[in-house]
XYZ file of N, CA and C in Angstrom:
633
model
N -17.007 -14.476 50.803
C -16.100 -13.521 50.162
C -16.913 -12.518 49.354
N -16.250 -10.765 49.598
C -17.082 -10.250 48.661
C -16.039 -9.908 47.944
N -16.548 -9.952 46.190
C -15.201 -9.815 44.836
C -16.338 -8.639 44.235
N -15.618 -7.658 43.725
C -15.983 -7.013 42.829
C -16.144 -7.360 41.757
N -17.377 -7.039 41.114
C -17.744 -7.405 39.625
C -18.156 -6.624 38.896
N -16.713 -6.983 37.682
C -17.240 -6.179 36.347
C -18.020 -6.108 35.798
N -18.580 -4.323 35.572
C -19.630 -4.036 35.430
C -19.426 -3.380 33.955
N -17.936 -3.892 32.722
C -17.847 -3.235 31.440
C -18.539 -3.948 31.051
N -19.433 -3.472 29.573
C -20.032 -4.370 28.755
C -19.151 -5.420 27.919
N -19.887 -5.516 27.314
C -18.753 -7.073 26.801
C -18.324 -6.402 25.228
N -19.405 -5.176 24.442
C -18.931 -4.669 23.141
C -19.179 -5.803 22.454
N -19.491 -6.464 22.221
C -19.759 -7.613 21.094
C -19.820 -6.715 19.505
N -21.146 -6.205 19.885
C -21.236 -5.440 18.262
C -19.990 -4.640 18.311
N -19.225 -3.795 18.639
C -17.641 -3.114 18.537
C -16.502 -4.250 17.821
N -16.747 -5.513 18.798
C -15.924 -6.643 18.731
C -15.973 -7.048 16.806
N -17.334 -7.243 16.695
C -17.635 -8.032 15.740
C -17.232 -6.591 14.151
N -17.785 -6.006 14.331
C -17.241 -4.435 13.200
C -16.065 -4.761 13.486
N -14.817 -5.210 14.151
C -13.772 -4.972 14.293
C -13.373 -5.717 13.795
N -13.476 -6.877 14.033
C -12.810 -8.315 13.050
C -13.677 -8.418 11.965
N -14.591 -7.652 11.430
C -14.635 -7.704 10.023
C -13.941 -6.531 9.072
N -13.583 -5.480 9.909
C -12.624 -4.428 9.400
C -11.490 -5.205 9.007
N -11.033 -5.786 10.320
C -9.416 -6.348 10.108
C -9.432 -7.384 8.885
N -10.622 -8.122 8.393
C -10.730 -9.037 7.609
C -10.444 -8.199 6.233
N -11.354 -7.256 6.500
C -11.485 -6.313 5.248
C -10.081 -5.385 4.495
N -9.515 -5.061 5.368
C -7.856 -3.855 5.593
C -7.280 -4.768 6.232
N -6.602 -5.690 5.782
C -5.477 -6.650 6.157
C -4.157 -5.746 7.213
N -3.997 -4.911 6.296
C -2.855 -4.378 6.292
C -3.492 -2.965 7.209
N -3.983 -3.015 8.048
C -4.200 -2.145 8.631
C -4.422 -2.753 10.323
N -3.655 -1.831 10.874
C -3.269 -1.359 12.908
C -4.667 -0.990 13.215
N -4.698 -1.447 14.660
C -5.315 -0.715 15.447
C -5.830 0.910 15.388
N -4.613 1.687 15.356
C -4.808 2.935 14.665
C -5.758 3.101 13.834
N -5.447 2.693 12.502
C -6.434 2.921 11.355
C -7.962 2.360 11.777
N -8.128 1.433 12.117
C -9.166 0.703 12.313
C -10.164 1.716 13.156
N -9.097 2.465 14.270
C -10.236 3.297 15.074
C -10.304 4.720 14.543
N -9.954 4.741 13.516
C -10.583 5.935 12.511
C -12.280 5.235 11.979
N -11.880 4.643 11.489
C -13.273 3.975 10.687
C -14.354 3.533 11.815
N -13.495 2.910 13.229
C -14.953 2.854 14.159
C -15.159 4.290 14.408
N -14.038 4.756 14.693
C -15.052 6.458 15.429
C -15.683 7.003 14.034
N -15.598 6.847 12.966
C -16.124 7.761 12.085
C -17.589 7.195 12.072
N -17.863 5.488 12.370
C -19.238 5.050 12.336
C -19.484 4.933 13.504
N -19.622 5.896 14.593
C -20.076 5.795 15.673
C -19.836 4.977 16.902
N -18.772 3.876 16.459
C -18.990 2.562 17.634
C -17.979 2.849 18.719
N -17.000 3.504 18.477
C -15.939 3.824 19.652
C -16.099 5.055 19.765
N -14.754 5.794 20.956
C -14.527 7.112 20.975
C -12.995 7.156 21.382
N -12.746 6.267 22.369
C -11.489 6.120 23.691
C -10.512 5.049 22.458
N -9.462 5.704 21.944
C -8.358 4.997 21.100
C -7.841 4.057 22.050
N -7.459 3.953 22.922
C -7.318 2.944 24.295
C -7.733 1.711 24.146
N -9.340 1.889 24.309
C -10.373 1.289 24.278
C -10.391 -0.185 22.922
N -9.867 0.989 21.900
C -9.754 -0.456 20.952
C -8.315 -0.782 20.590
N -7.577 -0.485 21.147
C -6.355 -0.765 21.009
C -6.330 -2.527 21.611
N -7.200 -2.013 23.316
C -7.541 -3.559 24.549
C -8.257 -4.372 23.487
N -9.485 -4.181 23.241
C -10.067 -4.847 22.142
C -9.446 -5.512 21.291
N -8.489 -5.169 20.229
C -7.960 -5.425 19.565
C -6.475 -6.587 19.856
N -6.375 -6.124 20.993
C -5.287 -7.406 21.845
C -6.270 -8.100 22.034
N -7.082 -8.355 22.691
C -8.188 -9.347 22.911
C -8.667 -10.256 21.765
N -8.426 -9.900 20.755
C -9.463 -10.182 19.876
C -7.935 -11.100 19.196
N -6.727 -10.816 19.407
C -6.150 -11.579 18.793
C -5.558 -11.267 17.203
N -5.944 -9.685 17.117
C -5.698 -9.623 15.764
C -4.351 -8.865 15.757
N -3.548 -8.969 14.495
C -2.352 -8.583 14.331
C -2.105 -8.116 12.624
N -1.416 -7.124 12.474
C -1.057 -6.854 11.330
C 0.673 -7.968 10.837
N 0.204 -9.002 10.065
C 1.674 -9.318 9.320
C 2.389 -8.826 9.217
N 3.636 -8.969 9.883
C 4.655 -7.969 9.737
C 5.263 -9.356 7.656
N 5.370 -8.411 6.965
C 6.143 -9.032 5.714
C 7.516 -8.953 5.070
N 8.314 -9.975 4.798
C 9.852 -9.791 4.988
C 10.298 -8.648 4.379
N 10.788 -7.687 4.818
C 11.036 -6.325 3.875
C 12.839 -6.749 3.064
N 12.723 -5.530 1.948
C 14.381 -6.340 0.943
C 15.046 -5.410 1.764
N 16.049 -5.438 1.106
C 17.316 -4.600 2.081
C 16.789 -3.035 1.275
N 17.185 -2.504 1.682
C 16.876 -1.032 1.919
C 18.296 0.537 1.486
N 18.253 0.671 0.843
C 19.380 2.309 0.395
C 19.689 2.524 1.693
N 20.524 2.697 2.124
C 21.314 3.299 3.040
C 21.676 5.035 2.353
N 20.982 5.971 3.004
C 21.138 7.370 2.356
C 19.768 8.187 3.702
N 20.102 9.604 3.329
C 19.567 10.436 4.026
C 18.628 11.166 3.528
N 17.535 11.468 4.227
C 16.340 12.085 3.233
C 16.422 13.692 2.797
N 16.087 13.730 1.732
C 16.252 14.934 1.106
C 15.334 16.318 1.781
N 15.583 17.383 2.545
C 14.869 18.120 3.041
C 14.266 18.755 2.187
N 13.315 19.357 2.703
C 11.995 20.230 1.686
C 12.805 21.495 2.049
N 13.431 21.970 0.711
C 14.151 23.216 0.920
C 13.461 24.741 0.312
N 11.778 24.510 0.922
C 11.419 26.038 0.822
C 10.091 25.406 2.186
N 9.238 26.303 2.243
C 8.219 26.713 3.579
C 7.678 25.391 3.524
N 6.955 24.740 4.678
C 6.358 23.638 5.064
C 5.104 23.728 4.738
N 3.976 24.157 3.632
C 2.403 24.269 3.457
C 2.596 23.823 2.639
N 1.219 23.492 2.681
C 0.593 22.851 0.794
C 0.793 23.301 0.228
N 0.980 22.376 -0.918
C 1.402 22.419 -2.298
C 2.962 23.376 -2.374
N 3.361 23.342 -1.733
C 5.235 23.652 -1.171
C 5.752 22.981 -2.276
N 5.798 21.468 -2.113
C 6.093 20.679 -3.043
C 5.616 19.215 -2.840
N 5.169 19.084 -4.726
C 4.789 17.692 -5.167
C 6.064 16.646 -5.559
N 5.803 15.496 -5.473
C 6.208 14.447 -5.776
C 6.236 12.902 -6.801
N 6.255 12.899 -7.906
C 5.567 11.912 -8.544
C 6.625 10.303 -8.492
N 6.123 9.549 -8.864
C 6.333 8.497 -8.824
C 5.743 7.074 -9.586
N 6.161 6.327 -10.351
C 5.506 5.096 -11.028
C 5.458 3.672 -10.340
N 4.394 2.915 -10.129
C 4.395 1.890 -9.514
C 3.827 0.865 -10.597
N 4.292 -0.573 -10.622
C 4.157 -1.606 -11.411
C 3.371 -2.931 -11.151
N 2.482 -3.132 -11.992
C 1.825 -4.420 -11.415
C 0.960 -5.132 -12.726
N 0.655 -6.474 -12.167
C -0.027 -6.779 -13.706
C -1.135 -7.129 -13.363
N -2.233 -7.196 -14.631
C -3.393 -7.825 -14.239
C -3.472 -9.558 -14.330
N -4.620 -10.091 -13.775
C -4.297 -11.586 -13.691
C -4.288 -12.504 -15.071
N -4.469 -11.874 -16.142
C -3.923 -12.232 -17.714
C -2.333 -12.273 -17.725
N -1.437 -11.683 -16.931
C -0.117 -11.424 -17.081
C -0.084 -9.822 -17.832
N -0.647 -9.581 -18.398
C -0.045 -7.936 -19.034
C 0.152 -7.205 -17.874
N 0.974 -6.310 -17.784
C 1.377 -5.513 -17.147
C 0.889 -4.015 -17.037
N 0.568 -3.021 -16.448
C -0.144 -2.117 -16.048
C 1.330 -1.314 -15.291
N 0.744 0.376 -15.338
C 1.709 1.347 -13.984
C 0.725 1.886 -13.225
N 0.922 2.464 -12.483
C 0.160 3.727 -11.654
C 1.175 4.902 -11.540
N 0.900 6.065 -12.114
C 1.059 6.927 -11.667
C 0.751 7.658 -9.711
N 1.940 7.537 -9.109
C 1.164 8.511 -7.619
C 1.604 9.377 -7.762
N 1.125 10.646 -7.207
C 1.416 11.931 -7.332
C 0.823 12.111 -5.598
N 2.150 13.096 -5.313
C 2.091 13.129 -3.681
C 2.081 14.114 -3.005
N 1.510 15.059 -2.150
C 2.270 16.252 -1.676
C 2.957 16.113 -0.582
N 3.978 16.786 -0.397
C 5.125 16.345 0.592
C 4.840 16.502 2.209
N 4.111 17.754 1.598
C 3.955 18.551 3.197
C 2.672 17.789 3.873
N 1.520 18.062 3.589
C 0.536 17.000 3.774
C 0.210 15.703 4.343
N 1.264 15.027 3.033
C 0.780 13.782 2.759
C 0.116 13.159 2.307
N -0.419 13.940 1.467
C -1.629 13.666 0.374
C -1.622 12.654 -0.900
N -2.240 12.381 -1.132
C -2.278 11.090 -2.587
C -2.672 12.579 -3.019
N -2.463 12.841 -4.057
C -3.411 13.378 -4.689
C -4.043 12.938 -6.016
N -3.529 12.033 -6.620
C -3.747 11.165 -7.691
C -2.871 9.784 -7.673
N -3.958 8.670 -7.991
C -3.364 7.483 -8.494
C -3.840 7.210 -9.855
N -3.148 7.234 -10.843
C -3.550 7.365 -12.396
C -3.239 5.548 -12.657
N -3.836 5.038 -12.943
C -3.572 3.464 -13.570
C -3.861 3.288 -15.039
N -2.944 2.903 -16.002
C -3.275 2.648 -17.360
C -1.830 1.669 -18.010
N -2.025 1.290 -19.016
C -0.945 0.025 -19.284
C -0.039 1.092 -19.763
N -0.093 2.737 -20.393
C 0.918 3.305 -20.605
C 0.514 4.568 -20.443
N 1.707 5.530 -20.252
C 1.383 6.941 -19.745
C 2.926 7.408 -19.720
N 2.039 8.663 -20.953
C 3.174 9.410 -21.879
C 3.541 10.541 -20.983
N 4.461 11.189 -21.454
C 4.920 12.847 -20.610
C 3.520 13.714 -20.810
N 2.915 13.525 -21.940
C 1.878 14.671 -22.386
C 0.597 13.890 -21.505
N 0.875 12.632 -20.819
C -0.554 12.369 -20.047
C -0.404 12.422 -18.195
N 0.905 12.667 -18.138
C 1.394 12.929 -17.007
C 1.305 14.538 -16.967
N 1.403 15.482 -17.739
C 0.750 16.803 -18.199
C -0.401 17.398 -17.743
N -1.581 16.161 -18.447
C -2.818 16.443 -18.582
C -3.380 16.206 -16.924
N -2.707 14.736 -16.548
C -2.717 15.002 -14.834
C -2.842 15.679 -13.966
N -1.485 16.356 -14.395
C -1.126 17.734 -13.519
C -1.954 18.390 -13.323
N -2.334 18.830 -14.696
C -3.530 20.146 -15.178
C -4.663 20.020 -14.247
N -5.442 18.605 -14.365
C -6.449 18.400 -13.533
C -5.994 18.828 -12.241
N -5.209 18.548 -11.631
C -4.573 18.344 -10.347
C -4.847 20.057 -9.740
N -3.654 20.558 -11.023
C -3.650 22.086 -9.942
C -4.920 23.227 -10.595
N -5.759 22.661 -11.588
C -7.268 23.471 -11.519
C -8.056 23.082 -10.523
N -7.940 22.131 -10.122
C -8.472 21.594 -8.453
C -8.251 22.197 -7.259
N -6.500 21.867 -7.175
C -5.544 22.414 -6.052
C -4.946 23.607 -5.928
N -4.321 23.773 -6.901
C -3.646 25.319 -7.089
C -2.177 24.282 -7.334
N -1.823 25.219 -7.703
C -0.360 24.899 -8.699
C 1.063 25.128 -7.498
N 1.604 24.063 -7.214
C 2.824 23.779 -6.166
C 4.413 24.296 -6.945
N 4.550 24.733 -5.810
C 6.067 25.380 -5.971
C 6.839 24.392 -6.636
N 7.074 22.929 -6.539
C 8.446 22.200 -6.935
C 7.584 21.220 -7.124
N 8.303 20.331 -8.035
C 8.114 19.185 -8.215
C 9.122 18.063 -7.926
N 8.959 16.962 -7.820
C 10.488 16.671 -7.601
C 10.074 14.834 -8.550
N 10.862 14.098 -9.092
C 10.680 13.204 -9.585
C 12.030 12.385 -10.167
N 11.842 10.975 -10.357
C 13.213 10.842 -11.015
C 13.740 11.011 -12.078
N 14.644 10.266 -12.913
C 14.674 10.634 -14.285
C 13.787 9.750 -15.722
N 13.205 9.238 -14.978
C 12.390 8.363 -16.320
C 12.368 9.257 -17.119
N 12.248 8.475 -18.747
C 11.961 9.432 -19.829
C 10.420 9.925 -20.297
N 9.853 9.581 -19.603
C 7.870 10.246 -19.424
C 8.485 11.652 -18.855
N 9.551 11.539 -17.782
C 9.515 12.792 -16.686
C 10.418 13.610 -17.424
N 10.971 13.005 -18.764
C 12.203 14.418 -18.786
C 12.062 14.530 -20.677
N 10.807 13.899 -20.837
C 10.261 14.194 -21.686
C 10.454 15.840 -22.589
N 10.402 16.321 -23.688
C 10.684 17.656 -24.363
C 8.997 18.115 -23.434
N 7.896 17.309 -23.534
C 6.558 17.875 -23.505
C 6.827 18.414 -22.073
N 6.944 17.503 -20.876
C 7.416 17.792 -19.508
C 7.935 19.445 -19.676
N 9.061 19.350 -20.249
C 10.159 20.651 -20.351
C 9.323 21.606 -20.585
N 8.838 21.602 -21.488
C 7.779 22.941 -21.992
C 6.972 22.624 -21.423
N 6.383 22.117 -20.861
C 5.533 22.833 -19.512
C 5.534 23.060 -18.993
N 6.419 22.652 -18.197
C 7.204 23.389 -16.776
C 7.608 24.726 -16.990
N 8.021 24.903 -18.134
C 8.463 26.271 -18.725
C 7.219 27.701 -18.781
N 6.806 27.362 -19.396
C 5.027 27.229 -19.973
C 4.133 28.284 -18.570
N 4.513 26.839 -17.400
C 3.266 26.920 -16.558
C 4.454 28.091 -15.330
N 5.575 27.885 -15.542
C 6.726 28.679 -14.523
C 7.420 27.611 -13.295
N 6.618 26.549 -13.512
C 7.117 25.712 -12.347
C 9.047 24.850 -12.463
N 9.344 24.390 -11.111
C 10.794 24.320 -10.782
C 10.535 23.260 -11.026
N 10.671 22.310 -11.661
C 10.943 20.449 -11.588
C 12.131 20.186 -11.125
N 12.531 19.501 -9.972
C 13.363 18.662 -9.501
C 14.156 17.378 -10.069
N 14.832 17.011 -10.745
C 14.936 15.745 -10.816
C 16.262 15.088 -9.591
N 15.935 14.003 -9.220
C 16.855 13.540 -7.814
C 18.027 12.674 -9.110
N 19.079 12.479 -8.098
C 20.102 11.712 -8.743
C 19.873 10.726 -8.727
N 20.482 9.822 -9.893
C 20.019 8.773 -10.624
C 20.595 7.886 -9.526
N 20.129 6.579 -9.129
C 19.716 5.254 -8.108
C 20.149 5.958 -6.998
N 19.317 7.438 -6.625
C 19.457 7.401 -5.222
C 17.847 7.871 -5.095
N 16.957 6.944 -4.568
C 15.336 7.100 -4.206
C 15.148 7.710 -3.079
N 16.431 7.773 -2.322
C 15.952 8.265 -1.091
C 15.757 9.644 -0.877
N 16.227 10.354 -2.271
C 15.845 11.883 -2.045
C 14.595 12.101 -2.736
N 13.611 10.833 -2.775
C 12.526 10.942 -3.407
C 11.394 10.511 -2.200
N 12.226 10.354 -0.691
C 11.258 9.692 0.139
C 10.132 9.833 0.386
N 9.222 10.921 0.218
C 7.417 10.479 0.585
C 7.486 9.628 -0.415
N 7.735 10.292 -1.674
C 6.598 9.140 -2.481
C 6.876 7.749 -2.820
N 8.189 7.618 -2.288
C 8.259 5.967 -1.974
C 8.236 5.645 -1.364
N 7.820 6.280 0.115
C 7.018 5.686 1.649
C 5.750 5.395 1.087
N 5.074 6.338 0.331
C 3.948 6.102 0.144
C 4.014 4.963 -0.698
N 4.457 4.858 -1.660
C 4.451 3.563 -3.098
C 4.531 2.486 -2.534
N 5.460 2.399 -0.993
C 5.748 1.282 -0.162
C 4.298 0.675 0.313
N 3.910 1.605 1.142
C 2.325 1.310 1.519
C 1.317 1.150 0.589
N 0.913 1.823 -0.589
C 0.161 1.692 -1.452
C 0.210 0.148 -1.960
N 1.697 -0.339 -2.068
C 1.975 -1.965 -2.544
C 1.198 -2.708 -1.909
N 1.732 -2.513 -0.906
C 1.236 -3.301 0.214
C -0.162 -3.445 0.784
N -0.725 -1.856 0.886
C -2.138 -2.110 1.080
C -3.134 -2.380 0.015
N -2.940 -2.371 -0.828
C -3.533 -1.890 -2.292
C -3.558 -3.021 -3.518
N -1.894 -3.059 -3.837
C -1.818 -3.893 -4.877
C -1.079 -5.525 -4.781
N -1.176 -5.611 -3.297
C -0.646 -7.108 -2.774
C -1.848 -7.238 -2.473
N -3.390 -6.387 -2.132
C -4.196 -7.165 -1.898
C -5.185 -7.535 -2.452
N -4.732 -7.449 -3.921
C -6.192 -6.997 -4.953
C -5.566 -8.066 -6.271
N -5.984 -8.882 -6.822
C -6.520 -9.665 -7.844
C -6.693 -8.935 -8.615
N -6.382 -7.531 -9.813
C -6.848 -7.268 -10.652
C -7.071 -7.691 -12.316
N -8.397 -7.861 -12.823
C -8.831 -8.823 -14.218
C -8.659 -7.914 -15.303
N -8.439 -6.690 -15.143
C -8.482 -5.900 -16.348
C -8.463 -3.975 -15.700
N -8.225 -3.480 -16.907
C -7.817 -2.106 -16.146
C -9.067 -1.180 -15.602
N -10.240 -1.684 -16.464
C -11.148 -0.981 -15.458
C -11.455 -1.192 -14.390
N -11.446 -2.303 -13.812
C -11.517 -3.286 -12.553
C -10.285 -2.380 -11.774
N -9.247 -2.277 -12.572
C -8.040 -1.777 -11.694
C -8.107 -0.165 -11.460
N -8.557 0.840 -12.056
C -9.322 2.011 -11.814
C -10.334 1.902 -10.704
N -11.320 1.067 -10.467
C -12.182 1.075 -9.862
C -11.952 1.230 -8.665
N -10.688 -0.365 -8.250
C -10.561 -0.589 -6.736
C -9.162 0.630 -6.279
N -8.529 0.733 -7.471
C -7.279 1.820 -7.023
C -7.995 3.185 -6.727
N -9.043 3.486 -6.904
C -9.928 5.011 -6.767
C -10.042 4.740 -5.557
């Protein structure tokens, strides 16, 4: 009998970067993974490690999600470019003492951009301010903002700056998040990739790995 024989390599070193990625980014697909091989050289063909990656047996946890707002997402009601409009948002977590810690995310809509994750055990309207400031001497200064009503966000300091700087602040109606959706798609993922997978001992530790 004559059988044809495969003549693919076997990828071992591809194989092996791969299941130490997946070890590394739990919470990370196939997808993501072949960003980081093509960026270090080992793949090219998204295909390619997709097979790999069935082979290899690896899988992202799917984790029980809670029930979910039933509501419709709020459209971006001016032009689709950067800095169109930002998004802020507070996320909660503690360090392994029990004290409790937030993060500030700050998001752009159009993008998809993080553009800041601020972590500290408290954060006033005037440091959510100083944020900004950094933010748009960096970026340039965005048409809208949009956020909920916490009292950091509707702060007198907030007001006069917005005033101040000329910008539109948004605030969405009270327990409806869903007209706040990037930045709680994003807060969703950030949980999940970020702060379900990290042990943090103290807030510099928690600056460090949230950077």
């Amino acid at each position: 009998m004559i059988r044809y024989r495969s003549r693919r390599p076997d990828d071992a070193p591809l194989r092996e970067r791969m299941i130490e990625l997946a070890y590394e980014r739990r919470r990370f697909g196939y997808r993501r993974l072949h960003v980081i091989l093509k960026s270090e050289g080992l793949v090219v063909n998204r295909k390619k490690t997709e097979r790999l990656y069935r082979e290899e047996g690896l899988k992202v946890r799917r984790r029980r999600g809670r029930r979910r707002a039933i509501g419709t997402r709020a459209p971006i009601p001016i032009a689709a470019e950067p800095n169109a409009r930002w998004s802020l948002d507070f996320v909660h977590d503690q360090f392994s003492c029990g004290r409790r810690f937030r993060v500030l995310n700050i998001v752009d809509d159009v993008t998809q951009e993080c553009l800041g994750a601020i972590p500290d055990v408290s954060i006033s309207g005037r440091r959510v301010i100083r944020e900004l400031d950094r933010i748009i001497a960096r970026r340039g200064k965005p048409q809208m903002i949009v956020s909920d009503n916490g009292t950091e966000l509707t702060s007198n300091a907030v007001f006069g700056w917005t005033q101040d700087a000329g910008l539109q602040w948004h605030y969405i109606a009270p327990g409806k998040p869903t007209q706040n959706a990037f930045c709680e798609a994003f807060n969703g993922r950030f949980r999940d990739e970020c702060l379900n997978e990290n042990v943090f001992r103290d807030l510099g530790h928690a600056r460090h790995l949230i950077a």
